[in-house]
Coordinates of C-alpha atoms in Angstrom, one line a residue:
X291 CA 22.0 -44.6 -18.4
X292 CA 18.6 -43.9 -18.5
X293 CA 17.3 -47.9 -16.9
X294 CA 19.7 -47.4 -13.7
X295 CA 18.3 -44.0 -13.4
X296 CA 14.6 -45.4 -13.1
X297 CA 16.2 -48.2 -11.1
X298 CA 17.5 -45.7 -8.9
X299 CA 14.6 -43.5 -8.7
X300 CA 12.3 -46.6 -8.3
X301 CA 14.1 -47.6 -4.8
X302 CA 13.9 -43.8 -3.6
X303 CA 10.1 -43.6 -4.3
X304 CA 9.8 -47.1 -2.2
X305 CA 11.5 -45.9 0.5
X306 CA 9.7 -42.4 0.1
X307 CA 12.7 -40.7 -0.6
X308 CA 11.9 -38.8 -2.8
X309 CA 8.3 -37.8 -4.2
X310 CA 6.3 -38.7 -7.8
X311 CA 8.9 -38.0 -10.3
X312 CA 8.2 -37.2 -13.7
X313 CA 11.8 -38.0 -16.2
X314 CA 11.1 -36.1 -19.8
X315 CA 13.3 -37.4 -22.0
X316 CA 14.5 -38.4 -26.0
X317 CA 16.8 -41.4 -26.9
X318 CA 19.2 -41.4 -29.6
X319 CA 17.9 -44.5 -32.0
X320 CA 17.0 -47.4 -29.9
X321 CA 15.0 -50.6 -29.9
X322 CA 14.0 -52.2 -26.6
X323 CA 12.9 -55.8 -26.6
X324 CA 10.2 -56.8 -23.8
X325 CA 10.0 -60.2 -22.9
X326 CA 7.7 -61.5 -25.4
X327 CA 8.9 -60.1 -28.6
X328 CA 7.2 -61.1 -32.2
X329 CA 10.1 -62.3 -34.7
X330 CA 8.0 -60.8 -37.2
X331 CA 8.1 -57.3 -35.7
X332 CA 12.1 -57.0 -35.8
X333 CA 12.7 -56.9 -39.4
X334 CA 16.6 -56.3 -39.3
X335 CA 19.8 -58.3 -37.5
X336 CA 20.5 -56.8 -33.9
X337 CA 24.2 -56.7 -35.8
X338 CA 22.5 -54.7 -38.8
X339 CA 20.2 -52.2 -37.0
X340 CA 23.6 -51.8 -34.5
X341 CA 25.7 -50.7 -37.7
X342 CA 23.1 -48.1 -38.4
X343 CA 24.0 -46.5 -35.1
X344 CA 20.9 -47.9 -32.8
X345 CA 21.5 -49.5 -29.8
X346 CA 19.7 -52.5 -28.9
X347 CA 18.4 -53.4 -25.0
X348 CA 16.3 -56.3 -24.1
X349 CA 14.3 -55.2 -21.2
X350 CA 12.5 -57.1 -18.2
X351 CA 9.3 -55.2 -19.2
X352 CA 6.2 -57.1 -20.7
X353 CA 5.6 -56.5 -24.6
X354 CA 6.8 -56.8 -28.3
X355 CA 9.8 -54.1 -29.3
X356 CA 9.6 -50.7 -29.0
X357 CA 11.8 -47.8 -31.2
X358 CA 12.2 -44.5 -29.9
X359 CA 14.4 -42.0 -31.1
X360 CA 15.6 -37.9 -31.9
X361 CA 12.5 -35.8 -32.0
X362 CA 10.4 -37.9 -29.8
X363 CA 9.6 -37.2 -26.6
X364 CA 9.7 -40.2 -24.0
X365 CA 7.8 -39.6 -20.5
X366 CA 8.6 -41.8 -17.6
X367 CA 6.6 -41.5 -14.1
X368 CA 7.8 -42.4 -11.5
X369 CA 5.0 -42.3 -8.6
X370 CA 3.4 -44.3 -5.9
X371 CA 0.4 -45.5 -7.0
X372 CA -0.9 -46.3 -3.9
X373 CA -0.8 -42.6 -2.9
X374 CA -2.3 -41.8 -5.9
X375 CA -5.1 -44.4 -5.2
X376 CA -4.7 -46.2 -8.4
X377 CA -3.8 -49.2 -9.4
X378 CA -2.2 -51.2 -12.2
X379 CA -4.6 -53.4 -14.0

């Protein structure tokens, strides 16, 4: 739930529907795959690392994979950078 939710979120800030949001959150075990992922980085089956209770999401983010899991805090801004008068670089 938590990508529609930043989807969701995403649109509102567009359309300055709602202002900067700041989601504070922790995952049960799960890998996300960006869209270059290093082989060498995933060292189990999706099949296997499923069977240990993890879920598994490729993601249209850049990057390599990323675990995050119980205990560990996850922060997710949401803002307009353009009000913030920053950019991405």
């Amino acid at each position: 739930p938590t990508v529609p939710t930043q989807e969701s979120l995403h649109a509102a800030r567009r359309a300055s529907t709602v202002h900067d949001t700041l989601l504070v959150l922790q995952h049960k075990h799960v890998y996300t795959i960006g869209k270059r992922p290093n082989e060498h980085n995933i060292l189990a089956t999706e099949h296997e690392l499923r069977a240990c209770g993890a879920e598994v999401h490729k993601t249209r983010r850049g990057g390599d994979v990323t675990y995050h899991g119980p205990g560990q805090f996850v922060l997710y801004p949401v803002i307009d950078l353009r009000d913030a008068k920053v950019g991405a670089r």
